[in-house]
JSON list of C-alpha atoms in Angstrom, two decimals:
[
{"chain": "M", "resi": 1, "resn": "UNK", "atom": "CA", "xyz": [21.17, -15.75, -31.05]},
{"chain": "M", "resi": 2, "resn": "UNK", "atom": "CA", "xyz": [23.06, -13.98, -28.26]},
{"chain": "M", "resi": 3, "resn": "UNK", "atom": "CA", "xyz": [21.13, -10.72, -27.96]},
{"chain": "M", "resi": 4, "resn": "UNK", "atom": "CA", "xyz": [20.75, -11.24, -24.19]},
{"chain": "M", "resi": 5, "resn": "UNK", "atom": "CA", "xyz": [24.04, -13.03, -23.49]},
{"chain": "M", "resi": 6, "resn": "UNK", "atom": "CA", "xyz": [25.37, -12.41, -19.96]},
{"chain": "M", "resi": 7, "resn": "UNK", "atom": "CA", "xyz": [21.98, -11.11, -18.88]},
{"chain": "M", "resi": 8, "resn": "UNK", "atom": "CA", "xyz": [19.68, -12.67, -16.32]},
{"chain": "M", "resi": 9, "resn": "UNK", "atom": "CA", "xyz": [15.91, -12.80, -16.15]},
{"chain": "M", "resi": 10, "resn": "UNK", "atom": "CA", "xyz": [13.60, -13.79, -13.33]},
{"chain": "M", "resi": 11, "resn": "UNK", "atom": "CA", "xyz": [10.09, -15.02, -14.15]},
{"chain": "M", "resi": 12, "resn": "UNK", "atom": "CA", "xyz": [7.76, -15.57, -11.18]},
{"chain": "M", "resi": 13, "resn": "UNK", "atom": "CA", "xyz": [4.07, -16.32, -10.97]},
{"chain": "M", "resi": 14, "resn": "UNK", "atom": "CA", "xyz": [3.69, -19.39, -13.17]},
{"chain": "M", "resi": 15, "resn": "UNK", "atom": "CA", "xyz": [5.59, -21.73, -15.47]},
{"chain": "M", "resi": 16, "resn": "UNK", "atom": "CA", "xyz": [2.76, -22.54, -17.85]},
{"chain": "M", "resi": 17, "resn": "UNK", "atom": "CA", "xyz": [1.14, -20.52, -20.60]},
{"chain": "M", "resi": 18, "resn": "UNK", "atom": "CA", "xyz": [2.30, -16.90, -20.53]},
{"chain": "M", "resi": 19, "resn": "UNK", "atom": "CA", "xyz": [5.00, -17.43, -17.86]},
{"chain": "M", "resi": 20, "resn": "UNK", "atom": "CA", "xyz": [6.68, -20.21, -19.83]},
{"chain": "M", "resi": 21, "resn": "UNK", "atom": "CA", "xyz": [6.38, -18.26, -23.10]},
{"chain": "M", "resi": 22, "resn": "UNK", "atom": "CA", "xyz": [8.04, -15.25, -21.43]},
{"chain": "M", "resi": 23, "resn": "UNK", "atom": "CA", "xyz": [10.88, -17.42, -20.07]},
{"chain": "M", "resi": 24, "resn": "UNK", "atom": "CA", "xyz": [11.57, -18.87, -23.54]},
{"chain": "M", "resi": 25, "resn": "UNK", "atom": "CA", "xyz": [12.25, -15.49, -25.15]},
{"chain": "M", "resi": 26, "resn": "UNK", "atom": "CA", "xyz": [15.31, -14.47, -23.11]},
{"chain": "M", "resi": 27, "resn": "UNK", "atom": "CA", "xyz": [16.61, -18.07, -23.15]},
{"chain": "M", "resi": 28, "resn": "UNK", "atom": "CA", "xyz": [16.45, -18.01, -26.96]},
{"chain": "M", "resi": 29, "resn": "UNK", "atom": "CA", "xyz": [18.46, -14.77, -26.84]},
{"chain": "M", "resi": 30, "resn": "UNK", "atom": "CA", "xyz": [21.21, -16.27, -24.69]},
{"chain": "M", "resi": 31, "resn": "UNK", "atom": "CA", "xyz": [20.11, -15.11, -21.22]},
{"chain": "M", "resi": 32, "resn": "UNK", "atom": "CA", "xyz": [20.12, -17.17, -18.04]},
{"chain": "M", "resi": 33, "resn": "UNK", "atom": "CA", "xyz": [16.59, -17.50, -16.59]},
{"chain": "M", "resi": 34, "resn": "UNK", "atom": "CA", "xyz": [15.29, -18.35, -13.13]},
{"chain": "M", "resi": 35, "resn": "UNK", "atom": "CA", "xyz": [11.66, -19.46, -13.35]},
{"chain": "M", "resi": 36, "resn": "UNK", "atom": "CA", "xyz": [9.23, -20.46, -10.62]},
{"chain": "M", "resi": 37, "resn": "UNK", "atom": "CA", "xyz": [6.88, -23.42, -11.04]},
{"chain": "M", "resi": 38, "resn": "UNK", "atom": "CA", "xyz": [4.33, -24.59, -8.48]},
{"chain": "M", "resi": 39, "resn": "UNK", "atom": "CA", "xyz": [4.33, -28.37, -9.00]},
{"chain": "M", "resi": 40, "resn": "UNK", "atom": "CA", "xyz": [6.90, -31.07, -9.75]},
{"chain": "M", "resi": 41, "resn": "UNK", "atom": "CA", "xyz": [5.13, -31.72, -13.05]},
{"chain": "M", "resi": 42, "resn": "UNK", "atom": "CA", "xyz": [5.31, -28.04, -14.06]},
{"chain": "M", "resi": 43, "resn": "UNK", "atom": "CA", "xyz": [9.00, -27.90, -13.08]},
{"chain": "M", "resi": 44, "resn": "UNK", "atom": "CA", "xyz": [9.84, -31.00, -15.14]},
{"chain": "M", "resi": 45, "resn": "UNK", "atom": "CA", "xyz": [7.94, -29.63, -18.14]},
{"chain": "M", "resi": 46, "resn": "UNK", "atom": "CA", "xyz": [9.65, -26.21, -17.90]},
{"chain": "M", "resi": 47, "resn": "UNK", "atom": "CA", "xyz": [13.11, -27.80, -17.66]},
{"chain": "M", "resi": 48, "resn": "UNK", "atom": "CA", "xyz": [12.36, -29.91, -20.74]},
{"chain": "M", "resi": 49, "resn": "UNK", "atom": "CA", "xyz": [11.18, -26.81, -22.65]},
{"chain": "M", "resi": 50, "resn": "UNK", "atom": "CA", "xyz": [13.94, -24.41, -21.58]},
{"chain": "M", "resi": 51, "resn": "UNK", "atom": "CA", "xyz": [17.04, -26.57, -21.29]},
{"chain": "M", "resi": 52, "resn": "UNK", "atom": "CA", "xyz": [20.19, -25.83, -19.33]},
{"chain": "M", "resi": 53, "resn": "UNK", "atom": "CA", "xyz": [20.00, -22.03, -19.62]},
{"chain": "M", "resi": 54, "resn": "UNK", "atom": "CA", "xyz": [17.11, -22.03, -17.15]},
{"chain": "M", "resi": 55, "resn": "UNK", "atom": "CA", "xyz": [16.83, -22.96, -13.52]},
{"chain": "M", "resi": 56, "resn": "UNK", "atom": "CA", "xyz": [13.32, -23.87, -12.36]},
{"chain": "M", "resi": 57, "resn": "UNK", "atom": "CA", "xyz": [12.44, -23.72, -8.67]},
{"chain": "M", "resi": 58, "resn": "UNK", "atom": "CA", "xyz": [9.39, -23.79, -6.43]},
{"chain": "M", "resi": 59, "resn": "UNK", "atom": "CA", "xyz": [8.02, -20.31, -5.56]},
{"chain": "M", "resi": 60, "resn": "UNK", "atom": "CA", "xyz": [9.06, -20.83, -1.94]},
{"chain": "M", "resi": 61, "resn": "UNK", "atom": "CA", "xyz": [12.69, -21.37, -3.04]},
{"chain": "M", "resi": 62, "resn": "UNK", "atom": "CA", "xyz": [13.11, -18.38, -5.35]},
{"chain": "M", "resi": 63, "resn": "UNK", "atom": "CA", "xyz": [14.69, -16.02, -2.80]},
{"chain": "M", "resi": 64, "resn": "UNK", "atom": "CA", "xyz": [17.15, -18.72, -1.68]},
{"chain": "M", "resi": 65, "resn": "UNK", "atom": "CA", "xyz": [18.05, -19.41, -5.32]},
{"chain": "M", "resi": 66, "resn": "UNK", "atom": "CA", "xyz": [18.62, -15.71, -6.01]},
{"chain": "M", "resi": 67, "resn": "UNK", "atom": "CA", "xyz": [20.81, -15.32, -2.92]},
{"chain": "M", "resi": 68, "resn": "UNK", "atom": "CA", "xyz": [22.88, -18.37, -3.89]},
{"chain": "M", "resi": 69, "resn": "UNK", "atom": "CA", "xyz": [23.17, -17.09, -7.45]},
{"chain": "M", "resi": 70, "resn": "UNK", "atom": "CA", "xyz": [24.43, -13.70, -6.24]},
{"chain": "M", "resi": 71, "resn": "UNK", "atom": "CA", "xyz": [26.98, -15.38, -3.97]},
{"chain": "M", "resi": 72, "resn": "UNK", "atom": "CA", "xyz": [28.18, -17.55, -6.85]},
{"chain": "M", "resi": 73, "resn": "UNK", "atom": "CA", "xyz": [28.56, -14.45, -9.04]},
{"chain": "M", "resi": 74, "resn": "UNK", "atom": "CA", "xyz": [30.62, -12.65, -6.38]},
{"chain": "M", "resi": 75, "resn": "UNK", "atom": "CA", "xyz": [32.90, -15.58, -5.62]},
{"chain": "M", "resi": 76, "resn": "UNK", "atom": "CA", "xyz": [33.17, -16.92, -9.17]},
{"chain": "M", "resi": 77, "resn": "UNK", "atom": "CA", "xyz": [32.58, -20.52, -8.11]},
{"chain": "M", "resi": 78, "resn": "UNK", "atom": "CA", "xyz": [29.99, -23.08, -9.10]},
{"chain": "M", "resi": 79, "resn": "UNK", "atom": "CA", "xyz": [28.39, -24.11, -12.37]},
{"chain": "M", "resi": 80, "resn": "UNK", "atom": "CA", "xyz": [28.08, -21.28, -14.86]},
{"chain": "M", "resi": 81, "resn": "UNK", "atom": "CA", "xyz": [29.83, -18.86, -12.54]},
{"chain": "M", "resi": 82, "resn": "UNK", "atom": "CA", "xyz": [31.88, -17.23, -15.30]},
{"chain": "M", "resi": 83, "resn": "UNK", "atom": "CA", "xyz": [28.80, -15.92, -17.11]},
{"chain": "M", "resi": 84, "resn": "UNK", "atom": "CA", "xyz": [27.10, -14.91, -13.89]},
{"chain": "M", "resi": 85, "resn": "UNK", "atom": "CA", "xyz": [30.24, -13.24, -12.56]},
{"chain": "M", "resi": 86, "resn": "UNK", "atom": "CA", "xyz": [30.45, -11.12, -15.70]},
{"chain": "M", "resi": 87, "resn": "UNK", "atom": "CA", "xyz": [26.80, -10.19, -15.27]},
{"chain": "M", "resi": 88, "resn": "UNK", "atom": "CA", "xyz": [27.48, -8.96, -11.74]},
{"chain": "M", "resi": 89, "resn": "UNK", "atom": "CA", "xyz": [24.80, -10.91, -9.86]},
{"chain": "M", "resi": 90, "resn": "UNK", "atom": "CA", "xyz": [21.11, -10.06, -9.74]},
{"chain": "M", "resi": 91, "resn": "UNK", "atom": "CA", "xyz": [18.46, -10.07, -12.43]},
{"chain": "M", "resi": 92, "resn": "UNK", "atom": "CA", "xyz": [18.57, -7.61, -15.33]},
{"chain": "M", "resi": 93, "resn": "UNK", "atom": "CA", "xyz": [14.86, -7.99, -15.98]},
{"chain": "M", "resi": 94, "resn": "UNK", "atom": "CA", "xyz": [12.07, -9.35, -13.94]},
{"chain": "M", "resi": 95, "resn": "UNK", "atom": "CA", "xyz": [8.60, -10.59, -14.92]},
{"chain": "M", "resi": 96, "resn": "UNK", "atom": "CA", "xyz": [5.99, -11.03, -12.18]},
{"chain": "M", "resi": 97, "resn": "UNK", "atom": "CA", "xyz": [2.23, -11.41, -12.15]},
{"chain": "M", "resi": 98, "resn": "UNK", "atom": "CA", "xyz": [1.63, -8.59, -9.65]},
{"chain": "M", "resi": 99, "resn": "UNK", "atom": "CA", "xyz": [3.30, -6.01, -7.39]},
{"chain": "M", "resi": 100, "resn": "UNK", "atom": "CA", "xyz": [2.95, -8.15, -4.21]},
{"chain": "M", "resi": 101, "resn": "UNK", "atom": "CA", "xyz": [4.83, -10.97, -5.96]},
{"chain": "M", "resi": 102, "resn": "UNK", "atom": "CA", "xyz": [7.57, -8.60, -7.14]},
{"chain": "M", "resi": 103, "resn": "UNK", "atom": "CA", "xyz": [8.09, -6.53, -3.99]},
{"chain": "M", "resi": 104, "resn": "UNK", "atom": "CA", "xyz": [10.00, -9.05, -1.80]},
{"chain": "M", "resi": 105, "resn": "UNK", "atom": "CA", "xyz": [12.40, -9.77, -4.67]},
{"chain": "M", "resi": 106, "resn": "UNK", "atom": "CA", "xyz": [13.31, -6.15, -5.51]},
{"chain": "M", "resi": 107, "resn": "UNK", "atom": "CA", "xyz": [16.70, -6.36, -3.74]},
{"chain": "M", "resi": 108, "resn": "UNK", "atom": "CA", "xyz": [17.68, -9.01, -6.32]},
{"chain": "M", "resi": 109, "resn": "UNK", "atom": "CA", "xyz": [17.02, -6.73, -9.31]},
{"chain": "M", "resi": 110, "resn": "UNK", "atom": "CA", "xyz": [19.98, -4.79, -10.70]},
{"chain": "M", "resi": 111, "resn": "UNK", "atom": "CA", "xyz": [19.86, -1.02, -10.72]},
{"chain": "M", "resi": 112, "resn": "UNK", "atom": "CA", "xyz": [18.97, 0.03, -14.25]},
{"chain": "M", "resi": 113, "resn": "UNK", "atom": "CA", "xyz": [16.91, -3.13, -14.74]},
{"chain": "M", "resi": 114, "resn": "UNK", "atom": "CA", "xyz": [13.26, -3.53, -15.64]},
{"chain": "M", "resi": 115, "resn": "UNK", "atom": "CA", "xyz": [10.13, -5.07, -14.14]},
{"chain": "M", "resi": 116, "resn": "UNK", "atom": "CA", "xyz": [7.18, -6.12, -16.27]},
{"chain": "M", "resi": 117, "resn": "UNK", "atom": "CA", "xyz": [3.95, -7.09, -14.52]},
{"chain": "M", "resi": 118, "resn": "UNK", "atom": "CA", "xyz": [1.90, -9.69, -16.39]},
{"chain": "M", "resi": 119, "resn": "UNK", "atom": "CA", "xyz": [-1.47, -10.05, -14.64]},
{"chain": "M", "resi": 120, "resn": "UNK", "atom": "CA", "xyz": [-4.54, -9.70, -16.90]},
{"chain": "M", "resi": 121, "resn": "UNK", "atom": "CA", "xyz": [-5.70, -6.68, -14.93]},
{"chain": "M", "resi": 122, "resn": "UNK", "atom": "CA", "xyz": [-2.66, -4.91, -13.47]},
{"chain": "M", "resi": 123, "resn": "UNK", "atom": "CA", "xyz": [-3.78, -1.97, -11.37]},
{"chain": "M", "resi": 124, "resn": "UNK", "atom": "CA", "xyz": [-2.59, 1.17, -13.21]},
{"chain": "M", "resi": 125, "resn": "UNK", "atom": "CA", "xyz": [-2.10, 3.00, -9.89]},
{"chain": "M", "resi": 126, "resn": "UNK", "atom": "CA", "xyz": [0.09, 0.18, -8.53]},
{"chain": "M", "resi": 127, "resn": "UNK", "atom": "CA", "xyz": [2.22, 0.18, -11.72]},
{"chain": "M", "resi": 128, "resn": "UNK", "atom": "CA", "xyz": [2.65, 3.96, -11.53]},
{"chain": "M", "resi": 129, "resn": "UNK", "atom": "CA", "xyz": [3.43, 3.91, -7.80]},
{"chain": "M", "resi": 130, "resn": "UNK", "atom": "CA", "xyz": [6.08, 1.19, -8.11]},
{"chain": "M", "resi": 131, "resn": "UNK", "atom": "CA", "xyz": [7.60, 2.97, -11.12]},
{"chain": "M", "resi": 132, "resn": "UNK", "atom": "CA", "xyz": [7.88, 6.19, -9.07]},
{"chain": "M", "resi": 133, "resn": "UNK", "atom": "CA", "xyz": [9.35, 4.29, -6.13]},
{"chain": "M", "resi": 134, "resn": "UNK", "atom": "CA", "xyz": [12.10, 2.65, -8.22]},
{"chain": "M", "resi": 135, "resn": "UNK", "atom": "CA", "xyz": [13.02, 5.56, -10.50]},
{"chain": "M", "resi": 136, "resn": "UNK", "atom": "CA", "xyz": [15.94, 6.50, -8.21]},
{"chain": "M", "resi": 137, "resn": "UNK", "atom": "CA", "xyz": [17.49, 3.09, -8.99]},
{"chain": "M", "resi": 138, "resn": "UNK", "atom": "CA", "xyz": [16.96, 3.57, -12.71]},
{"chain": "M", "resi": 139, "resn": "UNK", "atom": "CA", "xyz": [14.51, 0.65, -12.74]},
{"chain": "M", "resi": 140, "resn": "UNK", "atom": "CA", "xyz": [11.66, 0.85, -15.22]},
{"chain": "M", "resi": 141, "resn": "UNK", "atom": "CA", "xyz": [8.30, -0.65, -14.24]},
{"chain": "M", "resi": 142, "resn": "UNK", "atom": "CA", "xyz": [5.66, -1.43, -16.86]},
{"chain": "M", "resi": 143, "resn": "UNK", "atom": "CA", "xyz": [2.82, -3.91, -17.33]},
{"chain": "M", "resi": 144, "resn": "UNK", "atom": "CA", "xyz": [1.26, -5.99, -20.06]},
{"chain": "M", "resi": 145, "resn": "UNK", "atom": "CA", "xyz": [-2.47, -6.57, -19.74]},
{"chain": "M", "resi": 146, "resn": "UNK", "atom": "CA", "xyz": [-3.31, -9.80, -21.59]},
{"chain": "M", "resi": 147, "resn": "UNK", "atom": "CA", "xyz": [-6.88, -10.52, -22.56]},
{"chain": "M", "resi": 148, "resn": "UNK", "atom": "CA", "xyz": [-8.57, -13.04, -24.85]},
{"chain": "M", "resi": 149, "resn": "UNK", "atom": "CA", "xyz": [-5.50, -15.28, -24.79]},
{"chain": "M", "resi": 150, "resn": "UNK", "atom": "CA", "xyz": [-5.99, -18.87, -25.90]},
{"chain": "M", "resi": 151, "resn": "UNK", "atom": "CA", "xyz": [-5.39, -21.36, -23.09]},
{"chain": "M", "resi": 152, "resn": "UNK", "atom": "CA", "xyz": [-5.70, -25.16, -22.99]},
{"chain": "M", "resi": 153, "resn": "UNK", "atom": "CA", "xyz": [-9.12, -26.19, -21.74]},
{"chain": "M", "resi": 154, "resn": "UNK", "atom": "CA", "xyz": [-10.62, -22.71, -21.99]},
{"chain": "M", "resi": 155, "resn": "UNK", "atom": "CA", "xyz": [-14.19, -22.55, -23.14]},
{"chain": "M", "resi": 156, "resn": "UNK", "atom": "CA", "xyz": [-15.62, -20.46, -25.93]},
{"chain": "M", "resi": 157, "resn": "UNK", "atom": "CA", "xyz": [-15.27, -16.75, -25.33]},
{"chain": "M", "resi": 158, "resn": "UNK", "atom": "CA", "xyz": [-16.39, -13.79, -27.41]},
{"chain": "M", "resi": 159, "resn": "UNK", "atom": "CA", "xyz": [-13.67, -12.85, -29.88]},
{"chain": "M", "resi": 160, "resn": "UNK", "atom": "CA", "xyz": [-12.03, -9.41, -29.66]},
{"chain": "M", "resi": 161, "resn": "UNK", "atom": "CA", "xyz": [-12.16, -6.97, -32.60]},
{"chain": "M", "resi": 162, "resn": "UNK", "atom": "CA", "xyz": [-9.15, -8.63, -34.27]},
{"chain": "M", "resi": 163, "resn": "UNK", "atom": "CA", "xyz": [-11.37, -11.71, -34.70]},
{"chain": "M", "resi": 164, "resn": "UNK", "atom": "CA", "xyz": [-9.20, -14.35, -33.02]},
{"chain": "M", "resi": 165, "resn": "UNK", "atom": "CA", "xyz": [-7.78, -15.33, -29.66]},
{"chain": "M", "resi": 166, "resn": "UNK", "atom": "CA", "xyz": [-4.23, -14.28, -28.91]},
{"chain": "M", "resi": 167, "resn": "UNK", "atom": "CA", "xyz": [-1.32, -16.59, -28.11]},
{"chain": "M", "resi": 168, "resn": "UNK", "atom": "CA", "xyz": [0.90, -16.65, -25.03]},
{"chain": "M", "resi": 169, "resn": "UNK", "atom": "CA", "xyz": [3.84, -16.01, -27.36]},
{"chain": "M", "resi": 170, "resn": "UNK", "atom": "CA", "xyz": [2.29, -12.66, -28.38]},
{"chain": "M", "resi": 171, "resn": "UNK", "atom": "CA", "xyz": [2.09, -11.59, -24.74]},
{"chain": "M", "resi": 172, "resn": "UNK", "atom": "CA", "xyz": [5.71, -12.74, -24.25]},
{"chain": "M", "resi": 173, "resn": "UNK", "atom": "CA", "xyz": [6.94, -10.59, -27.14]},
{"chain": "M", "resi": 174, "resn": "UNK", "atom": "CA", "xyz": [5.18, -7.53, -25.71]},
{"chain": "M", "resi": 175, "resn": "UNK", "atom": "CA", "xyz": [6.58, -8.21, -22.22]},
{"chain": "M", "resi": 176, "resn": "UNK", "atom": "CA", "xyz": [10.12, -8.64, -23.52]},
{"chain": "M", "resi": 177, "resn": "UNK", "atom": "CA", "xyz": [9.80, -5.44, -25.56]},
{"chain": "M", "resi": 178, "resn": "UNK", "atom": "CA", "xyz": [8.87, -3.52, -22.40]},
{"chain": "M", "resi": 179, "resn": "UNK", "atom": "CA", "xyz": [11.74, -5.13, -20.47]},
{"chain": "M", "resi": 180, "resn": "UNK", "atom": "CA", "xyz": [14.52, -4.72, -23.00]},
{"chain": "M", "resi": 181, "resn": "UNK", "atom": "CA", "xyz": [13.64, -2.27, -25.79]},
{"chain": "M", "resi": 182, "resn": "UNK", "atom": "CA", "xyz": [11.31, 0.34, -24.24]},
{"chain": "M", "resi": 183, "resn": "UNK", "atom": "CA", "xyz": [14.19, 2.08, -22.45]},
{"chain": "M", "resi": 184, "resn": "UNK", "atom": "CA", "xyz": [12.40, 5.43, -22.10]},
{"chain": "M", "resi": 185, "resn": "UNK", "atom": "CA", "xyz": [9.10, 3.99, -20.86]},
{"chain": "M", "resi": 186, "resn": "UNK", "atom": "CA", "xyz": [8.05, 3.51, -17.25]},
{"chain": "M", "resi": 187, "resn": "UNK", "atom": "CA", "xyz": [4.69, 3.38, -15.49]},
{"chain": "M", "resi": 188, "resn": "UNK", "atom": "CA", "xyz": [2.93, 2.21, -18.68]},
{"chain": "M", "resi": 189, "resn": "UNK", "atom": "CA", "xyz": [0.31, -0.48, -19.16]},
{"chain": "M", "resi": 190, "resn": "UNK", "atom": "CA", "xyz": [0.23, -2.16, -22.58]},
{"chain": "M", "resi": 191, "resn": "UNK", "atom": "CA", "xyz": [-3.01, -4.01, -23.49]},
{"chain": "M", "resi": 192, "resn": "UNK", "atom": "CA", "xyz": [-2.38, -7.24, -25.40]},
{"chain": "M", "resi": 193, "resn": "UNK", "atom": "CA", "xyz": [-6.02, -8.11, -26.00]},
{"chain": "M", "resi": 194, "resn": "UNK", "atom": "CA", "xyz": [-6.82, -7.96, -29.70]},
{"chain": "M", "resi": 195, "resn": "UNK", "atom": "CA", "xyz": [-8.48, -4.58, -29.31]},
{"chain": "M", "resi": 196, "resn": "UNK", "atom": "CA", "xyz": [-10.94, -5.74, -26.64]},
{"chain": "M", "resi": 197, "resn": "UNK", "atom": "CA", "xyz": [-10.43, -2.60, -24.58]},
{"chain": "M", "resi": 198, "resn": "UNK", "atom": "CA", "xyz": [-10.65, -0.35, -27.65]},
{"chain": "M", "resi": 199, "resn": "UNK", "atom": "CA", "xyz": [-13.52, -1.50, -29.91]}
]
């Protein structure tokens, strides 16, 4: 599938669970993805899961990687430069756990792009404020609010009204929808919690 061919996504804040599931969706659609992972083990696992369409770096190296990627796109040199050059450098969509994680990387997001915040409890005021701040660049800012999501090693928790725990993949689909399909939506917070917040 090439739905996201010549597009670039940035996923910061974790390369396991929800972060990895989010990174897989644009890769499956033909996008190039830059993903952060905290440990060598997480980076190796993410590379094995995502393949050559993804670049996995330590959180401390993400800004350097984005700067190098933009330079490669402008000069048309280096591995994969043809696709990146056509994309114009910079991420088309950006997934981050919280506003403080996203803010330093905003210069690397294309005008007209989208940010989706993925923390379990994104502050509605912070989402709205960042959306208002970036509206002049045509950047949409939304959030998914995952809850009752199954995770390895998690203990028993009360089930939400839908009667089961959710999967990271379900959060990823909602996040990608907000990033790519919800083109007239900004400042919104979408609960992905099996109805927990709305019994």
